Short mmCIF file of C-alpha atoms in Angstrom, two decimals:
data_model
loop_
_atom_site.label_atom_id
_atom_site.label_comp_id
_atom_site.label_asym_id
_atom_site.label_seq_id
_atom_site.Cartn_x
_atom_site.Cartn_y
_atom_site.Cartn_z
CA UNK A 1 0.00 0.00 0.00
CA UNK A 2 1.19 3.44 -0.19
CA UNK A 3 1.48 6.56 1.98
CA UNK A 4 -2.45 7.38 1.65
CA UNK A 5 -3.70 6.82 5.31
CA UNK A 6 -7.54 7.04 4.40
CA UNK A 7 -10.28 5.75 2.10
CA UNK A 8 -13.07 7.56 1.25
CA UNK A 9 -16.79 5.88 0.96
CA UNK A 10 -18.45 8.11 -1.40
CA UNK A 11 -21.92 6.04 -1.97
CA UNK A 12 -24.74 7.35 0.33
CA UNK A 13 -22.26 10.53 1.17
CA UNK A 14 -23.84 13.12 -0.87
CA UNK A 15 -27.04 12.58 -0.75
CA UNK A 16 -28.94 15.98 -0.24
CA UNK A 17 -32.07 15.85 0.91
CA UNK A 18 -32.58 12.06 0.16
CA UNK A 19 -30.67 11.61 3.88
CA UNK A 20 -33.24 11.45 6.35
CA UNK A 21 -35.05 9.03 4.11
CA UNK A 22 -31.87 7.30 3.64
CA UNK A 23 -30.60 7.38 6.91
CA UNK A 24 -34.58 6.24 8.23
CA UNK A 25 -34.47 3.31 5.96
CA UNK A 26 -31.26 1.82 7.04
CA UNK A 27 -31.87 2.60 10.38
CA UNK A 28 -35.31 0.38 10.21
CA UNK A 29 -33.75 -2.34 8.95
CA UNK A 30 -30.82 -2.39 11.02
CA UNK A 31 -33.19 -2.19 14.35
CA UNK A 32 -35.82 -4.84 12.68
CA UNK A 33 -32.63 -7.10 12.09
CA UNK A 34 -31.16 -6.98 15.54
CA UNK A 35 -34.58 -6.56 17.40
CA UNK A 36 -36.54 -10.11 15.62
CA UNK A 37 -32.72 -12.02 15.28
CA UNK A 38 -32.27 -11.74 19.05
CA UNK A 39 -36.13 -12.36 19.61
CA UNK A 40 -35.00 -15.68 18.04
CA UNK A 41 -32.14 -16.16 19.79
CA UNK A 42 -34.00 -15.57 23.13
CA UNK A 43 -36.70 -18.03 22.19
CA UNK A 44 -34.58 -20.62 21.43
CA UNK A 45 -32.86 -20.78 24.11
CA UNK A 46 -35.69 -20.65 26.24
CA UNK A 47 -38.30 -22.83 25.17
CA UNK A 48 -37.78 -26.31 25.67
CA UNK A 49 -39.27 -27.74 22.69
CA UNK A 50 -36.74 -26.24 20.46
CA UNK A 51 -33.84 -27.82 21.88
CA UNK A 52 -33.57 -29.92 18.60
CA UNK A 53 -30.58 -29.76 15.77
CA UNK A 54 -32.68 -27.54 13.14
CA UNK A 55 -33.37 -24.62 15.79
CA UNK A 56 -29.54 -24.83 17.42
CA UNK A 57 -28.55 -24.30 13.67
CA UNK A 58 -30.81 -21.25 13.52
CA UNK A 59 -29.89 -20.10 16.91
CA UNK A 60 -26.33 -19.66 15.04
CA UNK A 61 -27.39 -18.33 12.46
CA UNK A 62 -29.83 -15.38 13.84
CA UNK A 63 -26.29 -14.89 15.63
CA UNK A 64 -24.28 -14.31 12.35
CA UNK A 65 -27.22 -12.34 11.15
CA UNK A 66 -26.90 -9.52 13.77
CA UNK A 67 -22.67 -9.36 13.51
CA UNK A 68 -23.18 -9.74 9.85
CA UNK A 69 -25.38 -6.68 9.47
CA UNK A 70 -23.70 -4.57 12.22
CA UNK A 71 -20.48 -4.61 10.07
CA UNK A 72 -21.14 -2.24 7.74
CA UNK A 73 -24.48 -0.70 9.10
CA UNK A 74 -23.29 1.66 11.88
CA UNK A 75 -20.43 3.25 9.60
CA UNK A 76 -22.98 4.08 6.85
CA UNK A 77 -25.55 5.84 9.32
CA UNK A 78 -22.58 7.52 10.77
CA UNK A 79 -21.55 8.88 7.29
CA UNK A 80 -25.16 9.80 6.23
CA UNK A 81 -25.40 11.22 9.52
CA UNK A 82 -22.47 13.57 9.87
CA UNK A 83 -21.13 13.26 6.49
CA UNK A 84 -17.65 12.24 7.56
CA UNK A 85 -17.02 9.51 4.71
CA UNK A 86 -13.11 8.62 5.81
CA UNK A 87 -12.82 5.41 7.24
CA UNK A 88 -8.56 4.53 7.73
CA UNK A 89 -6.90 1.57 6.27
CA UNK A 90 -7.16 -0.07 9.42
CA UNK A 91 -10.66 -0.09 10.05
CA UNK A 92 -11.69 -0.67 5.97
CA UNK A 93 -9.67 -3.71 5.91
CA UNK A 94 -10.86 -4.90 9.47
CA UNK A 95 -14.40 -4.58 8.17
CA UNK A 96 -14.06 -6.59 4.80
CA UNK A 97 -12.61 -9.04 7.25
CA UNK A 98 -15.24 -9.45 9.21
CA UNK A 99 -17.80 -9.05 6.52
CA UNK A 100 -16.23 -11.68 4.65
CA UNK A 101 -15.80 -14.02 7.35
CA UNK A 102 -19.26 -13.96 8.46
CA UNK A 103 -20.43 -13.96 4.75
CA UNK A 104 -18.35 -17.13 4.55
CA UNK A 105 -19.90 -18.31 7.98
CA UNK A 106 -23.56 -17.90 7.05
CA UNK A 107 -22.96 -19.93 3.21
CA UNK A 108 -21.49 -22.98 5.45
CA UNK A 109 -24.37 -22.73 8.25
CA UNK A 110 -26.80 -22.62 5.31
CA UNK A 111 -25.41 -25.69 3.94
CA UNK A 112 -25.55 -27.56 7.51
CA UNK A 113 -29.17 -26.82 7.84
CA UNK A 114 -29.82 -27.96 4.02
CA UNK A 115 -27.64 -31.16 5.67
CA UNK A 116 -29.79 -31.09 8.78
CA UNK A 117 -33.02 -30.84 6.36
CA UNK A 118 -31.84 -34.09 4.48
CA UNK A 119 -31.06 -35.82 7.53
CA UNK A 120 -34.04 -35.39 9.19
CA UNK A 121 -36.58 -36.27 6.00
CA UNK A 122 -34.64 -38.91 4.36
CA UNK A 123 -33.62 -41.22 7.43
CA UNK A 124 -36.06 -39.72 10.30
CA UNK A 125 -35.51 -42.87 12.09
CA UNK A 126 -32.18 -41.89 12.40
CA UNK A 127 -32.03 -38.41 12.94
CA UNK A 128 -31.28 -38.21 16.59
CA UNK A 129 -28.31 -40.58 16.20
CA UNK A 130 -27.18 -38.73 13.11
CA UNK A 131 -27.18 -35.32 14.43
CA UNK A 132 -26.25 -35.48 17.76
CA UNK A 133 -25.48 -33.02 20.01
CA UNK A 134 -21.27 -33.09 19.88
CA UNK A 135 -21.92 -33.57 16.05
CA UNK A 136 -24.43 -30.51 15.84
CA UNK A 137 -21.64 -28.38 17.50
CA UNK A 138 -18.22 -29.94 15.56
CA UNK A 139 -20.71 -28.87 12.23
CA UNK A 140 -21.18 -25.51 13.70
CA UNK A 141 -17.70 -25.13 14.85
CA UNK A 142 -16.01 -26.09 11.74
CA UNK A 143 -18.66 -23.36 9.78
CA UNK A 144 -17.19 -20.48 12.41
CA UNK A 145 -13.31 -21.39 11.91
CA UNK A 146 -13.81 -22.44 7.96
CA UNK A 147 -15.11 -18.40 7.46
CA UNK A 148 -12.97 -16.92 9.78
CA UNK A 149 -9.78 -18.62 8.60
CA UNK A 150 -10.62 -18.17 4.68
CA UNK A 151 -11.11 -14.31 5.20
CA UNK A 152 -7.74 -14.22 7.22
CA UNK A 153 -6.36 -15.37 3.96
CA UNK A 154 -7.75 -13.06 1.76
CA UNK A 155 -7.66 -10.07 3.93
CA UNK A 156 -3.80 -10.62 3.87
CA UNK A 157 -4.21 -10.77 0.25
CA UNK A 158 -5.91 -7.89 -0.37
CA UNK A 159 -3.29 -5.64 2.49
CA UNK A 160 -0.86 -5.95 -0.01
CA UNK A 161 -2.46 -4.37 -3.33
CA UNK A 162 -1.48 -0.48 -4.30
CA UNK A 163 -3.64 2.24 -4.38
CA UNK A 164 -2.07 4.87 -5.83
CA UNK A 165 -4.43 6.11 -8.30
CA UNK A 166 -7.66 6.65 -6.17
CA UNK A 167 -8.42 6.41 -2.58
CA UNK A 168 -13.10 6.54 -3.30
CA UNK A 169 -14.78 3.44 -2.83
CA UNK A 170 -18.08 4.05 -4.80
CA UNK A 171 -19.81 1.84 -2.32
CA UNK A 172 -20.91 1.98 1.21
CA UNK A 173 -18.64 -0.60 2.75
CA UNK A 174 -15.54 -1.65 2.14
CA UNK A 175 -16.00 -4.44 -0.62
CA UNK A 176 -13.26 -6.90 -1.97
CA UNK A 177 -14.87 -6.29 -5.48
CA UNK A 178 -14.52 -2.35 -5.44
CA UNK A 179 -11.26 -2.48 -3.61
CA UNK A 180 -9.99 -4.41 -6.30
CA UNK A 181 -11.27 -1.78 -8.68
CA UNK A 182 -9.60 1.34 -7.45
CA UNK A 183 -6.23 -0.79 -6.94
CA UNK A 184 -2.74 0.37 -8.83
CA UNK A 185 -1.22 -3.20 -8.16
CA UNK A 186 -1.33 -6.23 -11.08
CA UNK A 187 -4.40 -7.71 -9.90
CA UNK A 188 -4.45 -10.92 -12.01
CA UNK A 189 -3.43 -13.04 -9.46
CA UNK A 190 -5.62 -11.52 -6.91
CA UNK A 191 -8.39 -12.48 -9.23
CA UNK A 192 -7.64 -16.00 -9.22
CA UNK A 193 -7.04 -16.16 -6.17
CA UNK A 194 -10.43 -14.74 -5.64
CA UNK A 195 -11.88 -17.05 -8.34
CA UNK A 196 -10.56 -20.14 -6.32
CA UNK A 197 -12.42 -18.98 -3.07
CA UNK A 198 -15.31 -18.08 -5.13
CA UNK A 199 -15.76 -22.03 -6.01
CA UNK A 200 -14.31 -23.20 -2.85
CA UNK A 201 -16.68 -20.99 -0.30
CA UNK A 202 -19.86 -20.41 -2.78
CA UNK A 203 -20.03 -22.93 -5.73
CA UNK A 204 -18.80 -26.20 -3.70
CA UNK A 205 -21.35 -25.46 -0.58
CA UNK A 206 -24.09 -24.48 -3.56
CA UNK A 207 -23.38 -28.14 -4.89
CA UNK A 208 -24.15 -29.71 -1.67
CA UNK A 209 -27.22 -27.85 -0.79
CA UNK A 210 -28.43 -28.65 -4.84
CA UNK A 211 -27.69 -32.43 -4.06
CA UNK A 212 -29.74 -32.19 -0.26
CA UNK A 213 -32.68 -30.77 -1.65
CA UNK A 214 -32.38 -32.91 -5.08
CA UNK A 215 -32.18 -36.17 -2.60
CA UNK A 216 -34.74 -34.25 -0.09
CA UNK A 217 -37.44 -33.70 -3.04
CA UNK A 218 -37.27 -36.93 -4.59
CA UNK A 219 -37.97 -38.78 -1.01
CA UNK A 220 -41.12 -36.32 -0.67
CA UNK A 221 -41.99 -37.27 -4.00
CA UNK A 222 -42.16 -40.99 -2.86
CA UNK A 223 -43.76 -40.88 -0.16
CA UNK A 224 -47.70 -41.99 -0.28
CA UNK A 225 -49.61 -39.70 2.02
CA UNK A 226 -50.48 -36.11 0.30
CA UNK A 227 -50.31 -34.53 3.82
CA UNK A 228 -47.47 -36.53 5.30
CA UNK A 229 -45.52 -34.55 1.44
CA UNK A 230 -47.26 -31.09 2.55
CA UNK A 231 -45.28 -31.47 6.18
CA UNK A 232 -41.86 -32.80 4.82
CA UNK A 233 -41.79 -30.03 2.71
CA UNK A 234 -42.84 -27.16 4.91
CA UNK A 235 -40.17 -27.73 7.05
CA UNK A 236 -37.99 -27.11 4.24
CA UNK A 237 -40.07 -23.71 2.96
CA UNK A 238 -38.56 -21.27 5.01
CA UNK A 239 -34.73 -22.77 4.25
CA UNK A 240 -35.45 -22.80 0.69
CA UNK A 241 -36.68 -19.44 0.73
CA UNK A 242 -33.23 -17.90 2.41
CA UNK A 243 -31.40 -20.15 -0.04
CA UNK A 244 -32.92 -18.36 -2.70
CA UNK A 245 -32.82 -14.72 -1.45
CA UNK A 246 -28.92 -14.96 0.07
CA UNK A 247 -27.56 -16.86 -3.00
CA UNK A 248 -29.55 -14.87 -5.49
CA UNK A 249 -28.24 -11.53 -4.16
CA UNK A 250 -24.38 -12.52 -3.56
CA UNK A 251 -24.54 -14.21 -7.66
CA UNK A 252 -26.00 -11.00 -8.93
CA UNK A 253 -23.62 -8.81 -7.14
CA UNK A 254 -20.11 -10.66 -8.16
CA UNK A 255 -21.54 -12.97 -10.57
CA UNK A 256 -23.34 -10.54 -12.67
CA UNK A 257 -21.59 -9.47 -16.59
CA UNK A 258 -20.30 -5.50 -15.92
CA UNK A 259 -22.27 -3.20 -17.76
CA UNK A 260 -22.89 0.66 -18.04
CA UNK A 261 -24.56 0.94 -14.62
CA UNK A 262 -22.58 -2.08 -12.27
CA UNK A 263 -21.77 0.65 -10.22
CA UNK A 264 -24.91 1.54 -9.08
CA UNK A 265 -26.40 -2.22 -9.14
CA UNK A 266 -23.80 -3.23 -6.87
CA UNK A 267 -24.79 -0.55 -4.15
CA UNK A 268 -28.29 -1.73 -4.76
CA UNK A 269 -27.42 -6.12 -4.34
CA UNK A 270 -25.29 -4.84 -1.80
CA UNK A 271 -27.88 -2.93 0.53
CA UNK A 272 -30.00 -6.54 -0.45
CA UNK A 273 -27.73 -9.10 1.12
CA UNK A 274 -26.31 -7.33 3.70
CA UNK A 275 -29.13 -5.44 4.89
CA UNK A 276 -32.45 -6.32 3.48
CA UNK A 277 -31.66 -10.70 4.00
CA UNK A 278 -30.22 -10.87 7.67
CA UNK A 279 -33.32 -8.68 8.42
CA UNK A 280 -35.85 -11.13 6.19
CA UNK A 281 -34.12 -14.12 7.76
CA UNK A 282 -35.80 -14.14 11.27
CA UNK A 283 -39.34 -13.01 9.70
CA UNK A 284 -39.39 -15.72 7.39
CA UNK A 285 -38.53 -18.20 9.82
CA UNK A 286 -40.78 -16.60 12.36
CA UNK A 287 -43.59 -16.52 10.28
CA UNK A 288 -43.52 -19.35 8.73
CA UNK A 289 -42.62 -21.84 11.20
CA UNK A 290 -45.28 -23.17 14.05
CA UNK A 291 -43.35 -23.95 16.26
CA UNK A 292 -41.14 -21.02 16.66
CA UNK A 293 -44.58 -19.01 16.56
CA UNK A 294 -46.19 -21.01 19.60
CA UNK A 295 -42.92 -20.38 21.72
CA UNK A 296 -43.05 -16.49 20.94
CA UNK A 297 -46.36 -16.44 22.17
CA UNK A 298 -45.83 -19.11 24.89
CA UNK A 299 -42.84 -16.51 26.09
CA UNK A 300 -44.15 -13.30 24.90
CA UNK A 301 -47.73 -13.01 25.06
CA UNK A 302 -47.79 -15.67 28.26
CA UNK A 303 -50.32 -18.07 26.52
CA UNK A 304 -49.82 -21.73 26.95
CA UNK A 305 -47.00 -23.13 25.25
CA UNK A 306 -47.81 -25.62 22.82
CA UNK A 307 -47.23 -29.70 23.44
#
């Protein structure tokens, strides 16, 4: 790196009288996120009925949500807010570490529960011995050091790229992808280094999660009893539907052909996966999921919990 001692986050920065609608919007959904993910957390942990595999894999995952979303979140409200846009070297790197490792985290605890989810509806009579409790926490524990470790690497990576030319990162957190854009240094080996932990951390967990649900669907599909299909698969709705949101988002954003406008997509995938899904997560599960609805009432509105 050279002598420049700040970066500069320009997106959001100027935003006239678009910032208390701005700064409103992001404040919602960074309150909604941390108010229903540790509504989830609590209820886990306190109703007794929940002490199963699926919900200690959510449990961890509500967890993620909330660090995930307070990476980046806070520094943009403080920016909108004041208008102070310099972040140091320091603190940009730190946060595209720990944006990256928990990004990293939450693809691997996604493909546990899609594990869980196969488990649990291909070989129910098994699924206690399967995914017992020092197994459910080795699983969890290897998805916590596997993202951690793999952003080390590519935080140390990334410390060592040049840039002289330009110091603004047209984007509202410090990104690996617009980093890489504003950098003096030959980047072609960054980029395949980049392209190697794109297929080790998103297409090779993507695989597995494709094969679950390929193996999970064609059991459903076999079994005899319309309502006994309708269950299976309901407990895989809500999954399915974060699958589909988080993936969807993270392809579009570093997936997607550049074009005339990237720029401005980007900010807009990137307020979508890490603001608008950690925030979805816990409402989709909430909502669509009896059981965690019968335990917020059963805690929150003291009505009888359910048996």
């Amino acid at each position: 790196m050279e002598n420049n001692t700040y970066f500069y986050i320009i997106a959001f920065s100027r935003t006239g009288r678009q910032q208390f609608v701005l700064f409103s919007t992001f404040l919602f959904l960074y309150l909604v996120c941390l108010v229903w993910n540790m509504i989830i957390l609590l209820v886990i942990i306190l109703d007794l009925h929940l002490q199963k595999p699926m919900y200690f894999f959510l449990r961890n995952l509500s967890f993620v949500d909330v660090l995930y979303i307070s990476v980046a979140l806070p520094k943009l409200l403080d920016i909108i807010i004041t208008g102070n846009n310099r972040i140091s070297f320091t603190d940009c790197f730190s946060q595209m570490y720990f944006f990256t490792s928990l990004a990293c985290t939450e693809i691997c605890l996604l493909t546990t529960m899609s594990y869980d989810r196969y488990v649990a509806i291909c070989f129910p009579l098994h699924y206690t011995l399967l995914m017992e409790k020092r197994k459910c926490n080795l699983l969890v524990a290897g998805c916590w050091i596997a993202g951690f470790c793999n952003s080390l690497f590519v935080t140390i990576f990334a410390s060592h790229l040049s840039f002289c030319r330009s110091t603004q990162i047209n984007q509202f957190f410090c990104d690996i992808k617009t980093l890489t854009k504003i950098s003096c240094s030959d980047i072609h080996e960054f980029q395949t280094m980049i392209f190697v932990e794109a297929f080790l951390m998103g297409l090779c967990p993507f695989l597995l999660i494709l094969m679950s649900y390929t193996k999970i669907i064609s059991n459903i599909l076999q079994m005899n009893s319309v309502g006994q299909r309708k269950k299976s698969f309901s407990t895989c709705t809500s999954h399915l539907t974060i699958l589909l949101i988080f993936y969807g988002t993270l392809l579009c954003m570093y997936m997607r052909p550049p074009s005339e406008n990237s720029e401005e997509l980007d900010q807009i995938f990137s307020v979508l996966y890490l603001a608008v899904t950690p925030t979805l997560n816990p409402l989709i599960y909430s909502l669509r999921n009896k059981e965690i609805n019968f335990a917020i009432q059963s805690i929150f509105l003291k009505r009888q919990p359910h048996i």
